[in-house]
Amino acid sequence: MANIVIVGAQWGDEGKGKIVDLLTQYADVVVRFQGGNNAGHTIVLRGEKFVFHLIPSGILYGNKKCIIGNGVVLDPAVLIEEITEVKKRGYFKDDSQLMISEDAHLILPYHRRIDIAREKIFKIGTTGRGIGPAYEDKVARSGIRVVDLLDEKIFRRKLEENLAHKNLYLVQVLKERSFEVSEILDEYLDLKRQLEKYVRDTSLVVYEEIQKGNHVLFEGAQGALLDVDHGTYPYVTASNTVAGNACAGSGIGPTMIDSVIGVAKAYTTRVGEGPFPTELRDQVGDKIRERGGEYGSTTGRPRRCGWFDAVIVKHSIRVNGIRDMAMTKMDVLNDFEKIKICVGYRFNGRVLHHVPSNLETLNRSEPVYEEVNGWGTEIKGARNFSDLPQNAQRYVQRIEKLIGTKITMISVGSERNETVAVRNPFLKRFLKKSRNL
């Protein structure tokens, strides 16, 4: 039995979907434990591209249980669109494969309207999907859960109570249109009829699967630097994206987690506002963006691109307890003669080797770079570490030394099989060894 958490080690968009998809073949259950449809996991299978915003990436395997945990904020309409699309493409033939936590909180239309209106006032780079306002209601104890939607009387009462003050806020503060109870009620009761067959006590389901000795893969969204506590606040998402939230967001205890794998690109990207020390606002940054197809899978926004930042990855390793790293999109750097790695931040004459909480310090810091030679050739065909060109091997090894953690998977192309797998985290001998590190 092995229970593995997959988390992003940068600002999201690290390619977690591919790593989850790759490891799902060894798992029995895949659990999405936080975030909403502001995240998009992209998978390429036999030349066909899939983008999942809510459904766990394991849905492409017909024999895996896929769970949307209680830590997710759920937009029912978006989920139904995803279900319809995946089924239309010949996958997800058995409805019992997907389960939704009855404790997950709902995104309502007023959450989206509030999100968009506030972004006009204070731009932090949200997707406008209503994720932040839904989490706010959850913490304020005024949220509406999936289990509430299943009971029309409860749902109507809670909706009426919420709209009484949401409409005041929309009209008087944000200068936006209010909502009628009926326009939300009718829509969501129809959505309920389509989704209720998937609703379960998923905390109990995950617990029972673990008790049976089955392998569980916990799938995070976004990245550690977008964590509401440990990221570049306030330019973060509204949930805890770190591995510790895999427990709270799925309803199991921390003693049930065996290992944590972090995912980072061979370079760095960021979507939206906020500090980004290694950002390249030049032709090199443009080249990385075009070669890597760096446009948001959820919004289509162009991603900001820069060199690999060992400082933020070390920060992620620490706050997540990451034991092994997966490096994605290494092939994007094939054509670069010289490649840089950020090893520290220079601020006021001294070099920092940690991510400062003070954003002014981070914004005014200059990256300290090491420069290495590129490998100048296609690496898509590599399947073993020894297949990589010497300079590509040296690049990986130098990053390993800087971050103090082994890189055990390297993505060299977009397809599932275009991966160098050094070790398999679901093998017992690996888990025994990793506990002794």
Short mmCIF file of C-alpha atoms in Angstrom, two decimals:
data_model
loop_
_atom_site.label_atom_id
_atom_site.label_comp_id
_atom_site.label_asym_id
_atom_site.label_seq_id
_atom_site.Cartn_x
_atom_site.Cartn_y
_atom_site.Cartn_z
CA MET A 1 0.00 0.00 0.00
CA ALA A 2 1.28 3.46 -0.93
CA ASN A 3 -0.48 6.81 -0.70
CA ILE A 4 1.27 9.55 -2.65
CA VAL A 5 0.58 13.31 -2.84
CA ILE A 6 1.44 15.21 -6.03
CA VAL A 7 1.92 18.97 -5.63
CA GLY A 8 3.21 21.85 -7.72
CA ALA A 9 6.56 23.31 -6.64
CA GLN A 10 6.31 26.63 -8.50
CA TRP A 11 3.41 28.97 -9.33
CA GLY A 12 1.20 26.27 -10.85
CA ASP A 13 1.02 24.99 -14.44
CA GLU A 14 3.99 22.69 -13.76
CA GLY A 15 2.57 19.74 -15.68
CA LYS A 16 1.10 17.89 -12.69
CA GLY A 17 -1.62 16.41 -14.90
CA LYS A 18 0.89 14.40 -16.91
CA ILE A 19 2.67 13.14 -13.78
CA VAL A 20 -0.64 12.15 -12.17
CA ASP A 21 -1.72 10.44 -15.38
CA LEU A 22 1.60 8.60 -15.57
CA LEU A 23 1.42 7.34 -11.97
CA THR A 24 -2.30 6.53 -12.06
CA GLN A 25 -1.51 3.22 -13.77
CA TYR A 26 -0.09 2.08 -10.40
CA ALA A 27 -2.87 3.62 -8.26
CA ASP A 28 -6.37 2.42 -7.47
CA VAL A 29 -7.87 5.79 -6.49
CA VAL A 30 -7.13 9.38 -7.55
CA VAL A 31 -8.33 12.20 -5.27
CA ARG A 32 -8.47 15.90 -6.15
CA PHE A 33 -8.22 17.65 -2.78
CA GLN A 34 -8.39 21.45 -3.31
CA GLY A 35 -9.00 24.31 -5.73
CA GLY A 36 -11.73 24.74 -8.27
CA ASN A 37 -12.10 25.15 -12.01
CA ASN A 38 -9.46 27.87 -11.94
CA ALA A 39 -6.98 25.03 -12.41
CA GLY A 40 -6.45 23.04 -15.59
CA HIS A 41 -4.50 19.79 -15.90
CA THR A 42 -3.48 19.02 -19.47
CA ILE A 43 -2.83 15.47 -20.67
CA VAL A 44 -1.83 14.34 -24.17
CA LEU A 45 -2.75 10.73 -24.90
CA ARG A 46 -1.99 9.24 -28.31
CA GLY A 47 -1.92 12.74 -29.82
CA GLU A 48 -5.26 13.70 -28.26
CA LYS A 49 -5.29 16.62 -25.82
CA PHE A 50 -7.43 16.60 -22.68
CA VAL A 51 -7.83 19.49 -20.23
CA PHE A 52 -9.42 18.70 -16.86
CA HIS A 53 -10.55 21.48 -14.54
CA LEU A 54 -12.40 19.45 -11.90
CA ILE A 55 -12.39 15.77 -12.80
CA PRO A 56 -9.25 14.00 -11.49
CA SER A 57 -6.77 13.19 -14.24
CA GLY A 58 -7.17 9.45 -13.62
CA ILE A 59 -10.51 9.44 -15.42
CA LEU A 60 -8.76 8.33 -18.64
CA TYR A 61 -8.17 4.94 -17.00
CA GLY A 62 -11.45 3.02 -16.98
CA ASN A 63 -10.73 1.03 -13.83
CA LYS A 64 -9.68 3.82 -11.43
CA LYS A 65 -11.89 5.51 -8.84
CA CYS A 66 -11.77 9.28 -9.23
CA ILE A 67 -12.82 11.43 -6.28
CA ILE A 68 -13.52 15.16 -5.99
CA GLY A 69 -12.76 15.80 -2.33
CA ASN A 70 -14.37 18.07 0.23
CA GLY A 71 -11.55 20.62 -0.14
CA VAL A 72 -12.64 21.46 -3.70
CA VAL A 73 -15.08 24.27 -4.48
CA LEU A 74 -17.38 22.93 -7.15
CA ASP A 75 -19.07 24.66 -10.06
CA PRO A 76 -21.72 22.06 -11.01
CA ALA A 77 -22.25 23.39 -14.54
CA VAL A 78 -18.54 23.19 -15.35
CA LEU A 79 -18.35 19.64 -13.98
CA ILE A 80 -21.29 18.51 -16.10
CA GLU A 81 -19.64 20.03 -19.19
CA GLU A 82 -16.47 18.08 -18.43
CA ILE A 83 -18.35 14.84 -17.85
CA THR A 84 -20.22 15.28 -21.13
CA GLU A 85 -17.04 16.02 -23.06
CA VAL A 86 -15.05 13.09 -21.67
CA LYS A 87 -17.90 10.67 -22.33
CA LYS A 88 -18.31 12.06 -25.85
CA ARG A 89 -14.65 11.22 -26.51
CA GLY A 90 -15.09 7.61 -25.49
CA TYR A 91 -13.89 7.67 -21.89
CA PHE A 92 -15.62 7.49 -18.48
CA LYS A 93 -18.15 4.82 -19.49
CA ASP A 94 -18.99 3.74 -15.93
CA ASP A 95 -20.65 6.37 -13.72
CA SER A 96 -19.44 4.60 -10.57
CA GLN A 97 -15.90 5.64 -11.48
CA LEU A 98 -16.51 9.25 -10.32
CA MET A 99 -17.48 10.37 -6.83
CA ILE A 100 -18.12 13.86 -5.44
CA SER A 101 -17.80 14.68 -1.77
CA GLU A 102 -21.08 15.67 -0.18
CA ASP A 103 -19.06 18.16 1.91
CA ALA A 104 -17.59 20.05 -1.07
CA HIS A 105 -18.75 23.66 -1.26
CA LEU A 106 -20.61 25.02 -4.27
CA ILE A 107 -19.67 27.94 -6.47
CA LEU A 108 -22.82 29.98 -7.08
CA PRO A 109 -23.45 32.61 -9.80
CA TYR A 110 -23.03 35.44 -7.30
CA HIS A 111 -19.52 34.20 -6.49
CA ARG A 112 -18.51 34.62 -10.12
CA ARG A 113 -20.07 38.08 -10.41
CA ILE A 114 -18.37 39.25 -7.22
CA ASP A 115 -15.03 37.81 -8.35
CA ILE A 116 -15.09 39.62 -11.71
CA ALA A 117 -16.26 42.91 -10.21
CA ARG A 118 -13.59 42.96 -7.51
CA GLU A 119 -10.84 42.12 -9.98
CA LYS A 120 -11.64 45.39 -11.76
CA ILE A 121 -11.00 47.25 -8.51
CA PHE A 122 -7.94 45.37 -7.23
CA LYS A 123 -6.15 43.32 -9.87
CA ILE A 124 -4.51 40.20 -8.48
CA GLY A 125 -4.94 38.00 -11.56
CA THR A 126 -7.90 35.80 -10.61
CA THR A 127 -9.62 33.76 -13.30
CA GLY A 128 -13.04 35.25 -12.44
CA ARG A 129 -14.46 31.76 -11.81
CA GLY A 130 -15.75 32.59 -8.32
CA ILE A 131 -13.24 30.42 -6.48
CA GLY A 132 -12.07 33.06 -3.97
CA PRO A 133 -15.56 34.24 -2.96
CA ALA A 134 -16.71 30.62 -2.56
CA TYR A 135 -13.84 29.87 -0.18
CA GLU A 136 -14.62 33.11 1.69
CA ASP A 137 -18.17 31.91 2.30
CA LYS A 138 -16.85 28.53 3.43
CA VAL A 139 -14.65 30.16 6.08
CA ALA A 140 -17.45 32.59 7.04
CA ARG A 141 -19.73 29.57 7.58
CA SER A 142 -22.26 30.81 5.07
CA GLY A 143 -21.27 28.46 2.26
CA ILE A 144 -23.63 26.04 0.56
CA ARG A 145 -22.40 22.46 0.23
CA VAL A 146 -23.23 19.69 -2.22
CA VAL A 147 -25.21 17.92 0.52
CA ASP A 148 -27.34 21.06 0.93
CA LEU A 149 -28.15 21.04 -2.78
CA LEU A 150 -29.57 17.52 -2.46
CA ASP A 151 -32.34 18.82 -0.17
CA GLU A 152 -34.45 21.41 -2.00
CA LYS A 153 -35.82 22.98 1.19
CA ILE A 154 -32.39 23.43 2.73
CA PHE A 155 -30.92 24.74 -0.50
CA ARG A 156 -33.74 27.26 -0.99
CA ARG A 157 -33.44 28.53 2.58
CA LYS A 158 -29.68 28.95 2.45
CA LEU A 159 -29.85 30.57 -0.97
CA GLU A 160 -32.44 33.09 0.21
CA GLU A 161 -30.36 33.92 3.30
CA ASN A 162 -27.22 34.43 1.25
CA LEU A 163 -28.84 36.53 -1.45
CA ALA A 164 -30.27 38.87 1.16
CA HIS A 165 -26.78 40.24 1.83
CA LYS A 166 -24.99 39.27 -1.41
CA ASN A 167 -27.41 41.42 -3.41
CA LEU A 168 -26.78 44.40 -1.13
CA TYR A 169 -23.03 43.99 -1.63
CA LEU A 170 -23.37 43.57 -5.38
CA VAL A 171 -25.62 46.60 -5.89
CA GLN A 172 -24.44 49.08 -3.28
CA VAL A 173 -20.70 48.36 -3.17
CA LEU A 174 -19.76 46.77 -6.49
CA LYS A 175 -22.45 48.55 -8.57
CA GLU A 176 -23.45 45.27 -10.19
CA ARG A 177 -26.80 43.65 -10.93
CA SER A 178 -28.53 41.65 -8.19
CA PHE A 179 -29.94 38.09 -8.47
CA GLU A 180 -33.43 36.71 -8.13
CA VAL A 181 -33.72 33.55 -6.06
CA SER A 182 -35.62 31.78 -8.84
CA GLU A 183 -32.94 32.22 -11.51
CA ILE A 184 -30.36 30.39 -9.38
CA LEU A 185 -32.75 27.92 -7.76
CA ASP A 186 -34.15 26.56 -11.03
CA GLU A 187 -30.71 26.21 -12.62
CA TYR A 188 -29.13 24.46 -9.65
CA LEU A 189 -31.99 22.06 -9.02
CA ASP A 190 -31.61 20.91 -12.62
CA LEU A 191 -27.84 20.51 -12.08
CA LYS A 192 -28.57 18.56 -8.90
CA ARG A 193 -30.62 16.00 -10.80
CA GLN A 194 -27.66 15.38 -13.10
CA LEU A 195 -25.02 15.14 -10.37
CA GLU A 196 -26.68 13.48 -7.38
CA LYS A 197 -25.78 9.96 -8.55
CA TYR A 198 -22.09 10.81 -8.03
CA VAL A 199 -22.40 12.19 -4.48
CA ARG A 200 -20.85 10.12 -1.68
CA ASP A 201 -19.26 10.38 1.76
CA THR A 202 -15.87 10.36 0.04
CA SER A 203 -13.89 10.67 3.28
CA LEU A 204 -15.25 7.25 4.22
CA VAL A 205 -14.59 5.89 0.72
CA VAL A 206 -10.92 6.98 0.76
CA TYR A 207 -10.45 5.59 4.28
CA GLU A 208 -11.92 2.22 3.30
CA GLU A 209 -9.73 2.04 0.18
CA ILE A 210 -6.64 2.66 2.30
CA GLN A 211 -7.76 0.03 4.83
CA LYS A 212 -8.02 -2.48 1.98
CA GLY A 213 -4.39 -1.79 1.12
CA ASN A 214 -5.14 -0.01 -2.14
CA HIS A 215 -2.89 2.72 -3.59
CA VAL A 216 -4.24 6.28 -3.45
CA LEU A 217 -2.88 9.21 -5.44
CA PHE A 218 -3.75 12.70 -4.14
CA GLU A 219 -3.80 15.33 -6.87
CA GLY A 220 -3.20 18.98 -6.01
CA ALA A 221 -3.98 22.02 -8.13
CA GLN A 222 -1.98 25.24 -8.62
CA GLY A 223 1.46 25.38 -6.92
CA ALA A 224 3.06 25.97 -3.54
CA LEU A 225 3.90 29.61 -4.31
CA LEU A 226 0.15 30.19 -4.78
CA ASP A 227 -0.71 28.75 -1.35
CA VAL A 228 -2.78 31.21 0.69
CA ASP A 229 -0.40 30.80 3.67
CA HIS A 230 2.95 29.95 2.10
CA GLY A 231 2.79 31.68 -1.28
CA THR A 232 3.43 35.22 -2.51
CA TYR A 233 0.43 36.66 -0.64
CA PRO A 234 -1.85 38.36 -1.67
CA TYR A 235 -1.06 37.21 -5.22
CA VAL A 236 -2.14 33.68 -4.42
CA THR A 237 -5.13 31.40 -4.80
CA ALA A 238 -7.80 31.09 -2.11
CA SER A 239 -6.90 27.62 -0.80
CA ASN A 240 -3.97 25.77 0.71
CA THR A 241 -2.17 24.15 -2.20
CA VAL A 242 0.54 22.44 -0.13
CA ALA A 243 0.66 18.71 0.56
CA GLY A 244 -0.62 19.10 4.12
CA ASN A 245 -4.01 20.00 2.73
CA ALA A 246 -4.30 16.60 1.05
CA CYS A 247 -5.48 15.32 4.42
CA ALA A 248 -7.93 18.11 5.26
CA GLY A 249 -9.18 18.29 1.67
CA SER A 250 -9.95 14.58 1.40
CA GLY A 251 -10.86 13.66 4.96
CA ILE A 252 -8.04 11.38 6.08
CA GLY A 253 -5.30 11.62 8.70
CA PRO A 254 -1.64 12.57 8.05
CA THR A 255 -0.38 9.14 9.14
CA MET A 256 -1.97 7.73 5.99
CA ILE A 257 0.36 9.64 3.62
CA ASP A 258 3.52 7.78 2.59
CA SER A 259 5.30 10.28 0.38
CA VAL A 260 5.07 13.62 -1.43
CA ILE A 261 6.25 14.25 -4.99
CA GLY A 262 6.79 17.79 -6.21
CA VAL A 263 6.49 18.82 -9.84
CA ALA A 264 8.49 21.65 -11.41
CA LYS A 265 9.19 22.72 -14.96
CA ALA A 266 12.76 22.87 -16.22
CA TYR A 267 12.14 26.63 -16.25
CA THR A 268 9.58 28.79 -14.42
CA THR A 269 6.22 30.29 -15.39
CA ARG A 270 3.57 32.35 -13.69
CA VAL A 271 0.07 33.50 -14.69
CA GLY A 272 -1.45 36.72 -13.37
CA GLU A 273 -0.01 39.39 -11.13
CA GLY A 274 2.65 39.13 -8.44
CA PRO A 275 6.44 38.95 -8.06
CA PHE A 276 8.51 36.77 -10.36
CA PRO A 277 12.28 37.23 -9.84
CA THR A 278 13.50 35.27 -12.89
CA GLU A 279 10.92 36.61 -15.36
CA LEU A 280 12.31 37.22 -18.84
CA ARG A 281 10.69 40.17 -20.59
CA ASP A 282 12.67 39.66 -23.78
CA GLN A 283 13.05 37.39 -26.80
CA VAL A 284 14.32 34.54 -24.63
CA GLY A 285 11.13 34.64 -22.55
CA ASP A 286 9.07 34.79 -25.74
CA LYS A 287 10.94 31.79 -27.15
CA ILE A 288 10.26 29.71 -24.04
CA ARG A 289 6.58 30.70 -24.16
CA GLU A 290 6.15 29.70 -27.79
CA ARG A 291 8.18 26.48 -27.59
CA GLY A 292 6.42 25.45 -24.38
CA GLY A 293 2.92 26.50 -25.48
CA GLU A 294 2.75 28.58 -22.33
CA TYR A 295 -0.83 29.78 -22.44
CA GLY A 296 -3.25 29.11 -19.59
CA SER A 297 -5.24 25.89 -20.00
CA THR A 298 -8.14 27.52 -18.15
CA THR A 299 -8.05 31.11 -19.45
CA GLY A 300 -5.76 31.07 -22.48
CA ARG A 301 -3.73 33.91 -20.95
CA PRO A 302 -0.05 34.02 -21.97
CA ARG A 303 2.14 32.85 -19.11
CA ARG A 304 5.08 34.87 -17.89
CA CYS A 305 8.26 32.85 -18.44
CA GLY A 306 11.70 32.79 -16.83
CA TRP A 307 14.67 30.64 -15.89
CA PHE A 308 14.52 27.86 -13.29
CA ASP A 309 14.43 29.31 -9.78
CA ALA A 310 16.06 26.97 -7.23
CA VAL A 311 15.11 29.31 -4.37
CA ILE A 312 11.35 28.92 -4.81
CA VAL A 313 11.65 25.18 -5.41
CA LYS A 314 13.62 24.75 -2.17
CA HIS A 315 10.88 26.75 -0.43
CA SER A 316 8.30 24.33 -1.86
CA ILE A 317 10.31 21.29 -0.82
CA ARG A 318 10.39 22.58 2.74
CA VAL A 319 6.71 23.54 3.15
CA ASN A 320 5.45 20.40 1.40
CA GLY A 321 7.87 17.82 2.76
CA ILE A 322 8.73 16.81 -0.80
CA ARG A 323 10.86 13.66 -1.03
CA ASP A 324 11.23 13.47 -4.80
CA MET A 325 10.84 15.84 -7.71
CA ALA A 326 9.48 15.39 -11.20
CA MET A 327 10.83 17.78 -13.84
CA THR A 328 8.57 18.57 -16.79
CA LYS A 329 9.02 20.21 -20.19
CA MET A 330 12.77 19.71 -20.29
CA ASP A 331 12.51 19.39 -24.07
CA VAL A 332 11.44 23.06 -24.29
CA LEU A 333 15.08 24.01 -23.58
CA ASN A 334 16.50 21.86 -26.40
CA ASP A 335 17.58 24.79 -28.58
CA PHE A 336 19.21 27.03 -25.98
CA GLU A 337 22.98 27.39 -26.20
CA LYS A 338 23.20 28.73 -22.64
CA ILE A 339 20.74 28.11 -19.79
CA LYS A 340 20.58 29.95 -16.48
CA ILE A 341 19.61 28.75 -13.00
CA CYS A 342 18.69 31.16 -10.22
CA VAL A 343 20.61 30.24 -7.04
CA GLY A 344 19.76 33.25 -4.86
CA TYR A 345 18.34 36.79 -4.70
CA ARG A 346 20.52 39.87 -4.31
CA PHE A 347 18.95 42.52 -2.08
CA ASN A 348 20.66 45.57 -0.58
CA GLY A 349 24.13 44.12 -1.08
CA ARG A 350 23.43 40.69 0.38
CA VAL A 351 22.31 37.41 -1.18
CA LEU A 352 19.13 35.73 0.07
CA HIS A 353 18.67 31.97 -0.24
CA HIS A 354 15.05 31.90 0.89
CA VAL A 355 11.78 33.42 -0.34
CA PRO A 356 11.14 36.60 1.71
CA SER A 357 7.61 37.13 3.02
CA ASN A 358 7.94 40.87 2.35
CA LEU A 359 6.87 41.30 -1.28
CA GLU A 360 8.68 44.62 -1.59
CA THR A 361 11.91 42.81 -0.80
CA LEU A 362 11.09 40.10 -3.33
CA ASN A 363 10.09 42.63 -6.00
CA ARG A 364 13.32 44.59 -5.56
CA SER A 365 15.56 41.53 -5.47
CA GLU A 366 17.74 40.61 -8.44
CA PRO A 367 18.26 36.95 -9.32
CA VAL A 368 21.76 35.55 -8.87
CA TYR A 369 22.40 33.20 -11.78
CA GLU A 370 24.62 30.29 -12.63
CA GLU A 371 25.01 29.66 -16.35
CA VAL A 372 25.33 26.19 -17.84
CA ASN A 373 25.75 24.88 -21.36
CA GLY A 374 22.68 23.70 -23.25
CA TRP A 375 22.47 20.36 -25.05
CA GLY A 376 21.28 21.60 -28.45
CA THR A 377 19.49 18.43 -29.57
CA GLU A 378 16.11 16.71 -29.41
CA ILE A 379 15.60 14.59 -26.26
CA LYS A 380 12.06 13.34 -26.91
CA GLY A 381 13.27 9.79 -27.49
CA ALA A 382 15.06 9.44 -24.15
CA ARG A 383 13.63 6.80 -21.80
CA ASN A 384 16.57 6.32 -19.45
CA PHE A 385 18.69 8.96 -17.75
CA SER A 386 21.73 7.72 -19.68
CA ASP A 387 19.87 8.44 -22.96
CA LEU A 388 19.98 12.17 -22.21
CA PRO A 389 22.88 14.23 -23.65
CA GLN A 390 25.70 14.85 -21.17
CA ASN A 391 24.83 18.53 -20.77
CA ALA A 392 21.19 17.67 -20.09
CA GLN A 393 22.32 15.19 -17.42
CA ARG A 394 24.56 17.84 -15.90
CA TYR A 395 21.66 20.33 -15.83
CA VAL A 396 19.48 17.88 -13.89
CA GLN A 397 22.31 16.95 -11.54
CA ARG A 398 23.14 20.59 -10.81
CA ILE A 399 19.51 21.35 -9.96
CA GLU A 400 19.37 18.27 -7.73
CA LYS A 401 22.38 19.56 -5.81
CA LEU A 402 20.91 23.05 -5.47
CA ILE A 403 17.50 21.89 -4.22
CA GLY A 404 18.80 18.97 -2.16
CA THR A 405 16.27 16.53 -3.59
CA LYS A 406 16.44 13.81 -6.24
CA ILE A 407 14.66 14.27 -9.56
CA THR A 408 13.10 10.87 -10.21
CA MET A 409 10.96 11.64 -13.28
CA ILE A 410 11.82 13.81 -16.27
CA SER A 411 9.27 14.69 -18.94
CA VAL A 412 10.91 14.98 -22.36
CA GLY A 413 7.73 15.39 -24.43
CA SER A 414 3.98 15.82 -24.09
CA GLU A 415 2.94 12.18 -24.55
CA ARG A 416 2.50 9.83 -21.59
CA ASN A 417 5.40 7.60 -22.70
CA GLU A 418 7.80 10.49 -23.34
CA THR A 419 9.18 10.33 -19.83
CA VAL A 420 12.43 9.32 -18.18
CA ALA A 421 11.38 7.47 -15.01
CA VAL A 422 14.28 6.98 -12.62
CA ARG A 423 12.23 5.46 -9.78
CA ASN A 424 8.61 4.45 -9.21
CA PRO A 425 7.15 5.88 -5.96
CA PHE A 426 4.58 3.08 -5.72
CA LEU A 427 7.20 0.37 -5.35
CA LYS A 428 7.59 -0.77 -1.73
CA ARG A 429 11.36 -0.88 -1.94
CA PHE A 430 11.36 2.78 -2.93
CA LEU A 431 9.11 3.72 -0.03
CA LYS A 432 11.29 1.80 2.43
CA LYS A 433 14.36 3.54 1.11
CA SER A 434 12.78 6.99 1.11
CA ARG A 435 11.77 6.66 4.77
CA ASN A 436 15.45 6.21 5.63
CA LEU A 437 16.59 9.38 3.84
#
